Amino acid sequence: MKAMSFSAIILGSSLEDLPKKLNEAAGDAEPERFSSADNLLQLLGLCLILALILVAAYYTSRFIGRYKMGQLKDSNIQVIEAFRISPNKMLQIVRIANRYVVLGISKDQITYITELDGNEVVTHDVQENGKLSFREVFEKLKGKNSKG
């Protein structure tokens, strides 16, 4: 029997003859077998795709972080310091324009506590060119712990 396409067999057969014609067309066909080299290539391909996804996620998060930091740097509102009192309660020192206020923040509300003078607040200005590497920060923390 000459080779026929699957759709030609389906369309050109009655319901009773369909299984017989499909079996004839299949003949001695066996499922395709894959070698271990094929499996290894598939695995390497999947690992490469995973690595590309992770690299794309890393650079996307860095881009978004820098973009947001640029927006916050020029903002009139900045959280100077936050102190967690309990899982759902914290105190925050917030700079709004040139004023510093202390806010109590809970799960459902924000409460104004007091205003602070600019002289009372110790700010930690982060400079772009003064970035420390992980090793420098680690050594600095290690030095503090060994002194105490």
mmCIF file of C-alpha atoms in Angstrom:
data_model
loop_
_atom_site.group_PDB
_atom_site.id
_atom_site.type_symbol
_atom_site.label_atom_id
_atom_site.label_comp_id
_atom_site.label_asym_id
_atom_site.label_seq_id
_atom_site.Cartn_x
_atom_site.Cartn_y
_atom_site.Cartn_z
ATOM 1 C CA MET A 1 0.000 0.000 0.000
ATOM 2 C CA LYS A 2 1.341 3.440 -0.851
ATOM 3 C CA ALA A 3 1.963 5.972 1.905
ATOM 4 C CA MET A 4 -1.044 8.150 2.668
ATOM 5 C CA SER A 5 -1.394 11.082 4.961
ATOM 6 C CA PHE A 6 -3.285 10.750 8.204
ATOM 7 C CA SER A 7 -5.992 13.199 7.099
ATOM 8 C CA ALA A 8 -6.495 11.338 3.787
ATOM 9 C CA ILE A 9 -7.009 8.071 5.676
ATOM 10 C CA ILE A 10 -9.492 9.677 8.084
ATOM 11 C CA LEU A 11 -11.489 11.453 5.376
ATOM 12 C CA GLY A 12 -11.447 8.606 2.860
ATOM 13 C CA SER A 13 -12.562 5.819 5.208
ATOM 14 C CA SER A 14 -15.785 4.746 6.734
ATOM 15 C CA LEU A 15 -15.956 4.325 10.487
ATOM 16 C CA GLU A 16 -15.747 0.518 10.240
ATOM 17 C CA ASP A 17 -12.685 0.525 7.914
ATOM 18 C CA LEU A 18 -10.755 3.219 9.819
ATOM 19 C CA PRO A 19 -8.830 0.994 12.313
ATOM 20 C CA LYS A 20 -7.828 -1.435 9.549
ATOM 21 C CA LYS A 21 -6.527 1.336 7.255
ATOM 22 C CA LEU A 22 -4.653 3.057 10.091
ATOM 23 C CA ASN A 23 -2.925 -0.222 11.018
ATOM 24 C CA GLU A 24 -1.952 -0.819 7.368
ATOM 25 C CA ALA A 25 -0.554 2.706 7.069
ATOM 26 C CA ALA A 26 1.433 2.325 10.281
ATOM 27 C CA GLY A 27 2.929 -0.960 9.126
ATOM 28 C CA ASP A 28 5.947 -1.926 11.170
ATOM 29 C CA ALA A 29 6.474 1.597 12.491
ATOM 30 C CA GLU A 30 8.057 1.739 15.906
ATOM 31 C CA PRO A 31 8.265 4.633 18.303
ATOM 32 C CA GLU A 32 11.299 6.816 17.793
ATOM 33 C CA ARG A 33 14.162 5.962 20.107
ATOM 34 C CA PHE A 34 16.470 8.576 21.557
ATOM 35 C CA SER A 35 20.089 7.989 22.387
ATOM 36 C CA SER A 36 21.733 9.169 25.571
ATOM 37 C CA ALA A 37 23.533 11.835 23.500
ATOM 38 C CA ASP A 38 20.137 13.243 22.467
ATOM 39 C CA ASN A 39 19.030 13.263 26.091
ATOM 40 C CA LEU A 40 22.242 15.020 27.121
ATOM 41 C CA LEU A 41 21.761 17.669 24.420
ATOM 42 C CA GLN A 42 18.182 18.238 25.574
ATOM 43 C CA LEU A 43 19.348 18.617 29.171
ATOM 44 C CA LEU A 44 22.078 21.083 28.171
ATOM 45 C CA GLY A 45 19.565 23.060 26.121
ATOM 46 C CA LEU A 46 17.176 23.291 29.070
ATOM 47 C CA CYS A 47 20.018 24.354 31.388
ATOM 48 C CA LEU A 48 21.013 27.064 28.902
ATOM 49 C CA ILE A 49 17.437 28.344 28.719
ATOM 50 C CA LEU A 50 17.218 28.385 32.532
ATOM 51 C CA ALA A 51 20.506 30.298 32.758
ATOM 52 C CA LEU A 52 19.268 32.856 30.220
ATOM 53 C CA ILE A 53 16.047 33.351 32.191
ATOM 54 C CA LEU A 54 17.998 33.854 35.440
ATOM 55 C CA VAL A 55 20.391 36.353 33.811
ATOM 56 C CA ALA A 56 17.466 38.269 32.302
ATOM 57 C CA ALA A 57 15.695 38.368 35.694
ATOM 58 C CA TYR A 58 18.875 39.587 37.427
ATOM 59 C CA TYR A 59 19.507 42.445 35.006
ATOM 60 C CA THR A 60 15.827 43.398 34.908
ATOM 61 C CA SER A 61 15.679 43.657 38.709
ATOM 62 C CA ARG A 62 18.894 45.733 38.757
ATOM 63 C CA PHE A 63 17.488 48.078 36.113
ATOM 64 C CA ILE A 64 14.203 48.516 37.977
ATOM 65 C CA GLY A 65 16.041 49.046 41.284
ATOM 66 C CA ARG A 66 18.262 51.762 39.830
ATOM 67 C CA TYR A 67 15.281 53.401 38.168
ATOM 68 C CA LYS A 68 13.323 53.485 41.439
ATOM 69 C CA MET A 69 16.340 54.753 43.417
ATOM 70 C CA GLY A 70 16.705 57.583 40.920
ATOM 71 C CA GLN A 71 13.080 58.522 41.495
ATOM 72 C CA LEU A 72 13.414 58.353 45.284
ATOM 73 C CA LYS A 73 16.627 60.380 45.397
ATOM 74 C CA ASP A 74 14.848 63.521 44.160
ATOM 75 C CA SER A 75 11.747 62.917 46.279
ATOM 76 C CA ASN A 76 10.539 65.233 49.056
ATOM 77 C CA ILE A 77 9.623 62.249 51.229
ATOM 78 C CA GLN A 78 12.295 59.888 52.545
ATOM 79 C CA VAL A 79 12.305 57.264 55.299
ATOM 80 C CA ILE A 80 15.397 58.029 57.378
ATOM 81 C CA GLU A 81 15.142 55.168 59.837
ATOM 82 C CA ALA A 82 12.676 52.460 60.825
ATOM 83 C CA PHE A 83 12.527 50.479 64.064
ATOM 84 C CA ARG A 84 10.288 47.418 64.375
ATOM 85 C CA ILE A 85 8.552 47.184 67.749
ATOM 86 C CA SER A 86 6.531 44.047 67.048
ATOM 87 C CA PRO A 87 5.585 42.107 63.910
ATOM 88 C CA ASN A 88 2.876 44.606 62.929
ATOM 89 C CA LYS A 89 4.119 47.800 64.617
ATOM 90 C CA MET A 90 7.051 50.081 63.899
ATOM 91 C CA LEU A 91 8.390 53.578 64.443
ATOM 92 C CA GLN A 92 9.718 55.554 61.494
ATOM 93 C CA ILE A 93 11.616 58.804 61.216
ATOM 94 C CA VAL A 94 10.518 60.387 57.955
ATOM 95 C CA ARG A 95 11.903 63.470 56.226
ATOM 96 C CA ILE A 96 9.149 65.456 54.525
ATOM 97 C CA ALA A 97 10.668 68.412 52.654
ATOM 98 C CA ASN A 98 12.933 69.910 55.394
ATOM 99 C CA ARG A 99 10.968 68.623 58.390
ATOM 100 C CA TYR A 100 11.567 65.395 60.301
ATOM 101 C CA VAL A 101 8.588 63.605 61.849
ATOM 102 C CA VAL A 102 8.231 60.440 63.912
ATOM 103 C CA LEU A 103 5.385 58.183 62.821
ATOM 104 C CA GLY A 104 3.914 55.138 64.517
ATOM 105 C CA ILE A 105 2.882 52.594 61.917
ATOM 106 C CA SER A 106 0.658 49.613 62.615
ATOM 107 C CA LYS A 107 -1.219 47.187 60.428
ATOM 108 C CA ASP A 108 -4.253 49.421 59.980
ATOM 109 C CA GLN A 109 -3.131 52.982 60.711
ATOM 110 C CA ILE A 110 -0.348 55.569 60.752
ATOM 111 C CA THR A 111 -0.091 57.876 63.774
ATOM 112 C CA TYR A 112 1.810 61.165 63.950
ATOM 113 C CA ILE A 113 3.887 61.144 67.149
ATOM 114 C CA THR A 114 6.138 64.208 67.115
ATOM 115 C CA GLU A 115 8.349 66.453 65.018
ATOM 116 C CA LEU A 116 12.133 66.470 65.448
ATOM 117 C CA ASP A 117 14.642 69.259 64.852
ATOM 118 C CA GLY A 118 17.095 68.698 62.016
ATOM 119 C CA ASN A 119 19.927 68.808 64.597
ATOM 120 C CA GLU A 120 18.450 65.865 66.528
ATOM 121 C CA VAL A 121 18.408 63.534 63.537
ATOM 122 C CA VAL A 122 21.528 61.664 62.473
ATOM 123 C CA THR A 123 21.309 60.951 58.765
ATOM 124 C CA HIS A 124 23.405 58.408 56.939
ATOM 125 C CA ASP A 125 24.010 59.832 53.475
ATOM 126 C CA VAL A 126 24.931 57.186 50.941
ATOM 127 C CA GLN A 127 27.228 58.417 48.215
ATOM 128 C CA GLU A 128 27.263 56.750 44.811
ATOM 129 C CA ASN A 129 31.047 56.749 44.489
ATOM 130 C CA GLY A 130 31.480 55.520 48.073
ATOM 131 C CA LYS A 131 30.013 52.071 47.474
ATOM 132 C CA LEU A 132 31.665 49.331 49.486
ATOM 133 C CA SER A 133 32.165 45.814 48.282
ATOM 134 C CA PHE A 134 30.759 42.898 50.249
ATOM 135 C CA ARG A 135 34.253 42.063 51.508
ATOM 136 C CA GLU A 136 34.777 45.622 52.870
ATOM 137 C CA VAL A 137 31.419 45.606 54.655
ATOM 138 C CA PHE A 138 32.116 42.129 56.049
ATOM 139 C CA GLU A 139 35.561 43.153 57.326
ATOM 140 C CA LYS A 140 34.087 46.281 58.910
ATOM 141 C CA LEU A 141 31.423 44.224 60.723
ATOM 142 C CA LYS A 142 33.972 41.585 61.714
ATOM 143 C CA GLY A 143 36.190 44.307 63.194
ATOM 144 C CA LYS A 144 33.292 45.684 65.265
ATOM 145 C CA ASN A 145 32.458 42.245 66.651
ATOM 146 C CA SER A 146 36.053 41.427 67.613
ATOM 147 C CA LYS A 147 36.408 44.713 69.555
ATOM 148 C CA GLY A 148 33.254 44.139 71.634
#
